[in-house]
Short mmCIF file of C-alpha atoms and ligand atoms in Angstrom, two decimals:
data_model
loop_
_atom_site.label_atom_id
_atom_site.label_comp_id
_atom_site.label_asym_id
_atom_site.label_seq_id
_atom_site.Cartn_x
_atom_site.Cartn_y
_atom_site.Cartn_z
CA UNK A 277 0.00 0.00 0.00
CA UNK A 278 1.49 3.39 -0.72
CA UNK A 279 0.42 5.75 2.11
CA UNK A 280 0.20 9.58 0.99
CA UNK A 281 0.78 12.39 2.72
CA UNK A 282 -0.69 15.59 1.47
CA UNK A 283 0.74 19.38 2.21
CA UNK A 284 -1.58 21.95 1.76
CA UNK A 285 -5.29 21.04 1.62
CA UNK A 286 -6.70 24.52 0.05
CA UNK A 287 -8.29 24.26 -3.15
CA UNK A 288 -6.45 21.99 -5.91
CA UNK A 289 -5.58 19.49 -3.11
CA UNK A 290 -9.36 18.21 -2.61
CA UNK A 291 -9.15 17.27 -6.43
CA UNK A 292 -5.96 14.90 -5.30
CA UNK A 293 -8.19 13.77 -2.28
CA UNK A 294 -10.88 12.81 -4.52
CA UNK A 295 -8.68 10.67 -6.65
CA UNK A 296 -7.07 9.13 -3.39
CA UNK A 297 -10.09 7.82 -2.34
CA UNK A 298 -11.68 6.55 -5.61
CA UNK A 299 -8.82 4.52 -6.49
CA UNK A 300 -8.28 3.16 -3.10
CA UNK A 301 -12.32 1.97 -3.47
CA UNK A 302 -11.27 0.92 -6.93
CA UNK A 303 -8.85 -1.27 -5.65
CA UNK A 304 -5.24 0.52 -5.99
CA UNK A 305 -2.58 0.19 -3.45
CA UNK A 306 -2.94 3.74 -2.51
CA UNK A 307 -4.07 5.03 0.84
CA UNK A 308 -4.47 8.90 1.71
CA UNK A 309 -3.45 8.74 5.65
CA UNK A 310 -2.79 12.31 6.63
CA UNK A 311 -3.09 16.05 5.46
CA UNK A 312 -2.09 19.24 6.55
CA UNK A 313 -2.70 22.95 6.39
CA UNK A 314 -1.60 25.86 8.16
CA UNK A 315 -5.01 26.82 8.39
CA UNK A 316 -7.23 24.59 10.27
CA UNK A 317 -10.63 25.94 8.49
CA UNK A 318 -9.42 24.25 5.59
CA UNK A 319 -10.28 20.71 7.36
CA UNK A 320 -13.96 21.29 7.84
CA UNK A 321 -14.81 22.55 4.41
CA UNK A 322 -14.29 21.49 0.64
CA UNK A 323 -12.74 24.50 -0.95
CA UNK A 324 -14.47 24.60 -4.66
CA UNK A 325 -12.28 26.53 -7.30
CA UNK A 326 -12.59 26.87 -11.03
CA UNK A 327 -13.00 23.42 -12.50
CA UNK A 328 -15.30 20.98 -10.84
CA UNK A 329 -14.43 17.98 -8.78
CA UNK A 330 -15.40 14.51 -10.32
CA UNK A 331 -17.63 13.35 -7.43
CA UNK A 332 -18.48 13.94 -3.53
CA UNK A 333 -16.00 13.82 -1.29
CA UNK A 334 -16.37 10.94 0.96
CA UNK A 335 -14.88 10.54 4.41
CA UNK A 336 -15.31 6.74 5.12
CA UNK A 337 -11.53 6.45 4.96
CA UNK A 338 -10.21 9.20 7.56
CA UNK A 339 -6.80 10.53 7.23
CA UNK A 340 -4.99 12.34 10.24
CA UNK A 341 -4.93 16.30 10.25
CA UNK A 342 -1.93 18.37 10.81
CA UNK A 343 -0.64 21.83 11.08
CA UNK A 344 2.94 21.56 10.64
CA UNK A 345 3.97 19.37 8.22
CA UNK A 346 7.54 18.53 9.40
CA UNK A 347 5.54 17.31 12.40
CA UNK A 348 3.42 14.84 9.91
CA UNK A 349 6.04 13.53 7.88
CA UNK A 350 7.82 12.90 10.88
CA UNK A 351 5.00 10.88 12.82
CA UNK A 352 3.85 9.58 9.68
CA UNK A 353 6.82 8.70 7.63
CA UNK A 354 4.59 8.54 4.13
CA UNK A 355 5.44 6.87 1.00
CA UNK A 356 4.35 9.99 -1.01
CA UNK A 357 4.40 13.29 -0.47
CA UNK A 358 2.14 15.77 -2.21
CA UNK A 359 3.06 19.34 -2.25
CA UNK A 360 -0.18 21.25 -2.98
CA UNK A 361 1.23 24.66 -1.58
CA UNK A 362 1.39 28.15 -3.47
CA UNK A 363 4.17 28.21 -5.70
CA UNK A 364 6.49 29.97 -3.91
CA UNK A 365 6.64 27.24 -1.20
CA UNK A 366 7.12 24.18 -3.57
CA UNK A 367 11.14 24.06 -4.39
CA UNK A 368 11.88 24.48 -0.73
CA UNK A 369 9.63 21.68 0.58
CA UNK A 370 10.22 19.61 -2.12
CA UNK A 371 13.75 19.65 -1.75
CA UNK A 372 13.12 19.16 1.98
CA UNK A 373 10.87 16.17 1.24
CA UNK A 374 13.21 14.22 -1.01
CA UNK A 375 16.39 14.81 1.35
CA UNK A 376 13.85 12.93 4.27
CA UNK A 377 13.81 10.49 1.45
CA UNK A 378 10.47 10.47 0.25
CA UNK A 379 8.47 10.41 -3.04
CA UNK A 380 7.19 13.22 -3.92
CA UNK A 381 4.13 14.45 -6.24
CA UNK A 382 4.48 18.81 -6.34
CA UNK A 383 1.31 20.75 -8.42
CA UNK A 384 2.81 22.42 -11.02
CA UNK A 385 4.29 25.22 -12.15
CA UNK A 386 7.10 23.05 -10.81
CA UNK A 387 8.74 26.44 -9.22
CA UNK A 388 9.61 29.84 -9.23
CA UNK A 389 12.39 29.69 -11.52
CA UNK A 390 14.18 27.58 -14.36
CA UNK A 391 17.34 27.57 -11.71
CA UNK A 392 15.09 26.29 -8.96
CA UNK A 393 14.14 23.42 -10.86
CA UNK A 394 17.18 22.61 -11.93
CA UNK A 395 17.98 22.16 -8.50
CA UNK A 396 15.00 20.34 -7.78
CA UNK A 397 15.66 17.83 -10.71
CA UNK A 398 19.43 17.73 -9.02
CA UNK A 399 17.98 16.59 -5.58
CA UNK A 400 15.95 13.88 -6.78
CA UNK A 401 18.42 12.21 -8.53
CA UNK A 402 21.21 12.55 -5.83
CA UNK A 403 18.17 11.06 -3.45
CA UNK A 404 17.12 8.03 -5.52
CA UNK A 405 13.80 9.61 -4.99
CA UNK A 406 10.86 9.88 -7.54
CA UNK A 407 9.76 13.52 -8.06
CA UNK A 408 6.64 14.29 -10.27
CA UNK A 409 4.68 17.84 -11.48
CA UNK A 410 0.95 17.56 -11.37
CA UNK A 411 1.37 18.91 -14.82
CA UNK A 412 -1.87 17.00 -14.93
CA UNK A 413 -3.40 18.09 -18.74
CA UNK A 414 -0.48 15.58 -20.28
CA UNK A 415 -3.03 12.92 -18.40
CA UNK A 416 -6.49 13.78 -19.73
CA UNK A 417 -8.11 11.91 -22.57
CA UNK A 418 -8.97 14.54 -24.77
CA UNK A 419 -5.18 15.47 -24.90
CA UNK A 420 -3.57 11.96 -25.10
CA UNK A 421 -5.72 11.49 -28.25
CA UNK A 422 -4.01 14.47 -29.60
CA UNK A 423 -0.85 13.30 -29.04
CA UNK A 424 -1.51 9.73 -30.47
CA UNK A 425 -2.82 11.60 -33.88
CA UNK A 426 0.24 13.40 -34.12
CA UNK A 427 2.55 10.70 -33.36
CA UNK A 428 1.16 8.18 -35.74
CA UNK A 429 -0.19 10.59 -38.35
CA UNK A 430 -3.70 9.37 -38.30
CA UNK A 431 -5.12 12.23 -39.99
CA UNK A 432 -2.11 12.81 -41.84
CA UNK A 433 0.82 16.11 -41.65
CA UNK A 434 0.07 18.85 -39.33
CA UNK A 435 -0.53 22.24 -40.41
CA UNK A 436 -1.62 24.78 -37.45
CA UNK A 437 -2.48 24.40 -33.91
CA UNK A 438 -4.57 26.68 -31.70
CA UNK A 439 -5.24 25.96 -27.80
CA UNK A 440 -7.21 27.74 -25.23
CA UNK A 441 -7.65 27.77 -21.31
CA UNK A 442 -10.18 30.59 -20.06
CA UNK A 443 -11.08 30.59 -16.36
CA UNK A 444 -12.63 33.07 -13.76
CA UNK A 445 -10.68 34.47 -11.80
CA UNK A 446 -9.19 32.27 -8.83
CA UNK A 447 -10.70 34.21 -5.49
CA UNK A 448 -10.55 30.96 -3.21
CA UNK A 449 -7.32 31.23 -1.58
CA UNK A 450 -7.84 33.48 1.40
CA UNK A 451 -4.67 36.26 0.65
CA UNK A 452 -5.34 35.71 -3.49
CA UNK A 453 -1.58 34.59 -3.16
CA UNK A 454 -2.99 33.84 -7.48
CA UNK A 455 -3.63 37.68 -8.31
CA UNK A 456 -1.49 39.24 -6.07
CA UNK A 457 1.68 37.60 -6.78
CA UNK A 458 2.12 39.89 -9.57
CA UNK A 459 3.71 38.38 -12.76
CA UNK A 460 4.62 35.39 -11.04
CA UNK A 461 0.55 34.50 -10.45
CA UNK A 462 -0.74 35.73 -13.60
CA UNK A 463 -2.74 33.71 -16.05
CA UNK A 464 0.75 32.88 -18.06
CA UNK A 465 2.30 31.22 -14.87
CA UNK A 466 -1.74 29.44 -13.46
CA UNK A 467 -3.28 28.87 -16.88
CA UNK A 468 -1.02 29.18 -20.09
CA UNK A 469 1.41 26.82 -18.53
CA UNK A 470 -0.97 23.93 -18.54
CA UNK A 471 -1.02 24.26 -22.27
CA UNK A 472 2.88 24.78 -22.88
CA UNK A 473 3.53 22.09 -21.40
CA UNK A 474 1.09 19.41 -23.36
CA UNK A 475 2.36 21.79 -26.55
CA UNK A 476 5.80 20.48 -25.73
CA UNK A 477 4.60 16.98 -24.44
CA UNK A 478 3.29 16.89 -27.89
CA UNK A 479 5.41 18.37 -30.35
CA UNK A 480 8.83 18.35 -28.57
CA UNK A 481 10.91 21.73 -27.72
CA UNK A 482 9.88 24.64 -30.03
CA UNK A 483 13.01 26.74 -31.96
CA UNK A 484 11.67 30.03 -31.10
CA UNK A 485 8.90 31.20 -28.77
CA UNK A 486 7.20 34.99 -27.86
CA UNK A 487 4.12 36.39 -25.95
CA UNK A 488 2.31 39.08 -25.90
CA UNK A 489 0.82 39.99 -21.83
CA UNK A 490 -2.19 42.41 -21.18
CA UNK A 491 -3.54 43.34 -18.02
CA UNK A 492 -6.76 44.23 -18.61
CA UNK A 493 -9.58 43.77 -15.47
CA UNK A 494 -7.05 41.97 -13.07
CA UNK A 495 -2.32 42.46 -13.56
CA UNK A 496 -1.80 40.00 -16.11
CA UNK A 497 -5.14 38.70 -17.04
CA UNK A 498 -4.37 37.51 -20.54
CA UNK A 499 -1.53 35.80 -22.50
CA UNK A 500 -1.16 35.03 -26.02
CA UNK A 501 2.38 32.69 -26.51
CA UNK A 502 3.30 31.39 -29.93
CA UNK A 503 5.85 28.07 -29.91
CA UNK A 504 7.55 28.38 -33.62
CA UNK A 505 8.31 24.78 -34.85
CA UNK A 506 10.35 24.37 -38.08
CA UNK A 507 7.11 23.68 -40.39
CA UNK A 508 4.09 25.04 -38.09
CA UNK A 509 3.50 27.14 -35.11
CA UNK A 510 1.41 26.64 -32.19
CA UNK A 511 -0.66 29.55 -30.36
CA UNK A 512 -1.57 29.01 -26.99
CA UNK A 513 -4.18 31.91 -25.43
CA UNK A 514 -5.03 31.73 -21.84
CA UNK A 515 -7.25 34.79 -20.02
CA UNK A 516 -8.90 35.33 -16.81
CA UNK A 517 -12.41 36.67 -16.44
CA UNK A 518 -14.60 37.66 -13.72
CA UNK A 519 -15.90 35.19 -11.39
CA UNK A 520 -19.58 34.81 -13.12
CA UNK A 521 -17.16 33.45 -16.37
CA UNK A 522 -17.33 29.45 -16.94
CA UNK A 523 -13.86 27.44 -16.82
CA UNK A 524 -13.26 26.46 -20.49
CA UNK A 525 -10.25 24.60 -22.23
CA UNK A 526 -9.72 23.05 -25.71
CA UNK A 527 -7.64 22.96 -28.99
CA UNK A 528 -8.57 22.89 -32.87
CA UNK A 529 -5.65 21.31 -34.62
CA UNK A 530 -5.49 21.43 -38.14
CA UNK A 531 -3.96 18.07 -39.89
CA UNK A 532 -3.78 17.98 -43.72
CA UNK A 533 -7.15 15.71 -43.89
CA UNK A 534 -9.10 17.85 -41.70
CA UNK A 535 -9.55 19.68 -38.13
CA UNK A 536 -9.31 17.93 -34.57
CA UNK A 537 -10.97 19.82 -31.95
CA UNK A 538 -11.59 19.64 -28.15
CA UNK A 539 -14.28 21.78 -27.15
CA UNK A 540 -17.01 21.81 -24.22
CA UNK A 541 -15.62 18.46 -23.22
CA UNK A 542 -15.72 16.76 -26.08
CA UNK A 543 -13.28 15.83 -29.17
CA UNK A 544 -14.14 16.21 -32.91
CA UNK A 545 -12.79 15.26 -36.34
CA UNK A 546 -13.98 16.94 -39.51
CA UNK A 547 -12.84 16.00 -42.91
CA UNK A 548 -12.14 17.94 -45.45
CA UNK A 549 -16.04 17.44 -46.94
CA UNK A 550 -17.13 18.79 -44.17
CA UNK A 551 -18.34 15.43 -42.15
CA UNK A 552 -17.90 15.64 -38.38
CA UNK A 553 -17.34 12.46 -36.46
CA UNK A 554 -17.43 12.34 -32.40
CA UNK A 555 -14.20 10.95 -31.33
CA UNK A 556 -14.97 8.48 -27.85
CA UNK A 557 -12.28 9.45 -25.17
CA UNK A 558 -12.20 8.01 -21.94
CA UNK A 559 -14.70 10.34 -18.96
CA UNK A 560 -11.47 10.93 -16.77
CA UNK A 561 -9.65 14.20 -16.10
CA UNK A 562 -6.20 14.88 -15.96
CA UNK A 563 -5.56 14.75 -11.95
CA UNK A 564 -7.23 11.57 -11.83
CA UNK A 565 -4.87 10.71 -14.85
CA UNK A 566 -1.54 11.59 -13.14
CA UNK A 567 -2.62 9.80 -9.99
CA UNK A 568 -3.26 6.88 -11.37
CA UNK A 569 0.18 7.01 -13.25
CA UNK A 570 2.35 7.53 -10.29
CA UNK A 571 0.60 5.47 -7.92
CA UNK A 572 1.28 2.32 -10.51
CA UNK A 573 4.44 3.75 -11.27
CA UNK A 574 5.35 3.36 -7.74
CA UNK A 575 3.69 0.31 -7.22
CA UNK A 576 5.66 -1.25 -9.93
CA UNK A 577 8.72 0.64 -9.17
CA UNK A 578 8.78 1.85 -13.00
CA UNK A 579 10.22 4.79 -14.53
CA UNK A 580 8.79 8.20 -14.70
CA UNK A 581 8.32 8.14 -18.79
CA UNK A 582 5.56 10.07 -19.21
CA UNK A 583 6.49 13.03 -17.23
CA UNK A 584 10.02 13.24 -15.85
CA UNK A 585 10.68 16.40 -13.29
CA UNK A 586 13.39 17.65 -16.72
CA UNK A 587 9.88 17.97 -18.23
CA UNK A 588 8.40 19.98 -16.12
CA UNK A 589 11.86 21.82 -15.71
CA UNK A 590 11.69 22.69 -19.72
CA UNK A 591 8.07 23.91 -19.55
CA UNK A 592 9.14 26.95 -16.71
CA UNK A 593 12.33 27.50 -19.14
CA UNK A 594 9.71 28.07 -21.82
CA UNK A 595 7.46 30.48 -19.40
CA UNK A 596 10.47 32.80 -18.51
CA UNK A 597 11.02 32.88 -21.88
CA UNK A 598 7.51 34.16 -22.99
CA UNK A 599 8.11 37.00 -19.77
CA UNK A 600 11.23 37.62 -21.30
CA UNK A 601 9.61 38.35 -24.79
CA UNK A 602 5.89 39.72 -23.37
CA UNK A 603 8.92 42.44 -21.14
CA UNK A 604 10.49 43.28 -24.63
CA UNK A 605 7.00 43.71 -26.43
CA UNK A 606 6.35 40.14 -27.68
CA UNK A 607 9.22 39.79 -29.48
CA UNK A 608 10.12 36.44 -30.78
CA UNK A 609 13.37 34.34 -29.18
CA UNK A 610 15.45 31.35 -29.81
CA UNK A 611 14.57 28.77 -27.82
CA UNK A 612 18.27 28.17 -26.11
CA UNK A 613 19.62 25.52 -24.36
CA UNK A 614 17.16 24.10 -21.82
CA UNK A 615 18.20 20.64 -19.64
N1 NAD B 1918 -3.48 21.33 -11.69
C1 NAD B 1918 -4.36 22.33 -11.70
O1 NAD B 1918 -5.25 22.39 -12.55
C2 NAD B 1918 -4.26 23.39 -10.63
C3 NAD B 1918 -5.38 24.16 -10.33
C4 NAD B 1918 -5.28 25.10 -9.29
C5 NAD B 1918 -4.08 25.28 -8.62
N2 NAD B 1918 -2.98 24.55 -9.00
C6 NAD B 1918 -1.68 24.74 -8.32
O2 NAD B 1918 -1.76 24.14 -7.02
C7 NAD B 1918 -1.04 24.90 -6.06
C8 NAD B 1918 -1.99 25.27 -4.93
O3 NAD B 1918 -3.03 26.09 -5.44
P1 NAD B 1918 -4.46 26.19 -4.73
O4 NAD B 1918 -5.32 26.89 -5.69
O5 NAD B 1918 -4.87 24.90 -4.18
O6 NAD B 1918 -4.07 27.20 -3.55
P2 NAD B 1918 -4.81 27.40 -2.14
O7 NAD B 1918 -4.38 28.71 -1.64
O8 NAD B 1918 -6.27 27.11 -2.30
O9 NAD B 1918 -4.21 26.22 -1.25
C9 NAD B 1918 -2.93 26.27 -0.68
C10 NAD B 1918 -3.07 25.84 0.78
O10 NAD B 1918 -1.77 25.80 1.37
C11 NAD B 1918 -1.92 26.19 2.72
N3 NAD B 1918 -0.61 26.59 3.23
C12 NAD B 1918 0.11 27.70 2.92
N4 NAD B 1918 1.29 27.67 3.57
C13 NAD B 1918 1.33 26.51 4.28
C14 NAD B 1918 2.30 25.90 5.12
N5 NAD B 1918 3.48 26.48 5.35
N6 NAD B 1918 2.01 24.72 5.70
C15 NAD B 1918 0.82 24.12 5.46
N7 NAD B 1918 -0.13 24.64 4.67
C16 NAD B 1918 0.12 25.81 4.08
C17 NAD B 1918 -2.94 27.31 2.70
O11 NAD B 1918 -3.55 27.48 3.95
C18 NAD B 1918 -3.91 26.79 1.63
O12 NAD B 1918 -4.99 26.09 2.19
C19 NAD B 1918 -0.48 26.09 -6.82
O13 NAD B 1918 0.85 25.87 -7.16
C20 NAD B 1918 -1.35 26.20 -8.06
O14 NAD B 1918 -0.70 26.77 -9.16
C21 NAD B 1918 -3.07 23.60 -9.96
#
């Protein structure tokens, strides 16, 4: 059984708590035994944020509360540890974690800087210890079935590729740690990221990126980042609205036989005469996804394939590289040397 340990139980972290429980009912040897927050509030209530869980929370399997969580992991000595802290706390506890020699899960983005993960990817190694980004949209159906119709050409050569990620704004966290942070919280670093990373998931490290940054209703409230491949170019528009605005995500790829989109939860293919056929995908989300892949990962002692930490590492290089551009005007940049 791989016992979990989860730090920070705010608003992403009940999605994780969700999937703990339905796969331990659905049989996997994964158990969530104990949680903490600094803020004890956080125990009696299910935060909701901007996407919806995938079912009630149930609390027929209890897991121990905490406030300090160098307290927990000592009492509890976990298999996994999941970081679901503000950004600005995950490369310090992370590295703490895997020097205490444990696994550890960490929501993306991975950390505050390209350096920091570097350093993070460093630690892991030197500590034999698995470390994973919930870079969770690499896990969800809709995407994966992108990636398999690129990789084996079903609908033959790509030509363009558009994605999207609009959300309200995030207001659940009690400082707005989200909106406040400045650049650092903006939709580029919460929402575009999620896309960037699938974008290079998919079609590998682009040759030159740019972005162009607005702030219109909230700092930094829409982003607009192009990835320039050698024979296409990907655009990847994230924005945040106000908090009456419904979460949407999706992508409309164009491949020489016709267009692939994801839209209102759903994937389409339409040929080139115009016939549109529903494509079946599999009713999961990403987190769910990415849980399930570690926790058999683990279980089978496996390697990390799908989404090593250098990943992750490459996906922040690529986001201070669009801050970099959006700071000179949206400019367009070579790529560089990322790990
Ligand atoms: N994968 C996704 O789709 C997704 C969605 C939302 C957020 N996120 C990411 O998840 C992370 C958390 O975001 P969130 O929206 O859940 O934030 P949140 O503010 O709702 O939750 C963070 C929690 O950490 C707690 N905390 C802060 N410092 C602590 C400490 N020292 N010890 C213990 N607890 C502490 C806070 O009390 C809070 O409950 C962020 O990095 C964010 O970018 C990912």
């Amino acid at each position: 059984m791989i016992k979990v340990a989860m730090i920070g139980f705010g608003g992403i972290a009940q999605a994780h708590r969700y999937a703990y429980w339905h796969f331990n009912k659905a049989g996997l040897p994964v158990q969530l035994i104990a949680a903490c927050d600094a803020d004890p509030e956080k125990f009696k209530t299910v935060t909701k944020i901007n996407i919806p869980l995938r079912g009630e929370i149930q609390n027929e399997l209890p897991f121990t509360a905490y406030s300090d969580w160098r307290e927990m992991l000592e009492k509890e000595k976990p298999d996994l540890v999941d970081i679901c802290l503000p950004t600005r706390f995950h490369k310090s506890v992370a590295i703490e974690a895997l020097k205490l020699g444990f696994h550890v899960m960490c929501e993306k983005p991975m950390a505050e800087s390209y350096a920091d993960c570097v350093e993070m990817v460093a630690t892991a190694k030197e500590a034999g210890r698995h470390l994973m980004i919930a870079q969770c949209v690499r896990f969800q159906p809709e995407y994966e079935y992108l990636q398999k119709a690129v990789s084996e050409e079903l609908y033959g050569p790509l030509k363009t590729s558009e994605f999207y990620r609009y959300s309200p704004i995030p207001t659940w966290s009690k400082d707005k740690w989200q909106v406040n942070a400045g650049k650092t919280g903006s939709c580029l670093t919460e929402l575009n990221i999620h896309d960037m990373d699938v974008v290079q998931a998919i079609f590998g490290l682009p040759e030159q990126i740019s972005c162009e940054m607005q702030s219109n209703v909230y700092p930094y409230d829409f982003a607009d980042s192009k990835f320039v491949y050698p024979t296409h170019t990907v655009s990847i528009k994230s924005a945040w609205y106000d908090e009456t605005h419904v979460f949407s995500a999706g992508y409309r790829v164009e491949f020489e036989k016709g267009v692939l989109e994801h839209k209102n939860g759903q994937v389409f293919f339409t040929d080139r005469a115009g016939h549109t056929q529903t494509i079946e995908v599999e009713d999961a989300d990403g987190i769910m996804g990415e849980i399930r892949y570690l926790v058999k990962m683990l279980d089978a002692q496996s390697d990390n394939y799908r989404n090593p930490p250098e990943h992750s590492a490459q996906t922040i290089y690529s986001l201070e590289k669009c801050y970099e551009s959006a700071d000179a005007g949206g400019v367009l940049l070579r790529y560089g040397e990322a790990l």
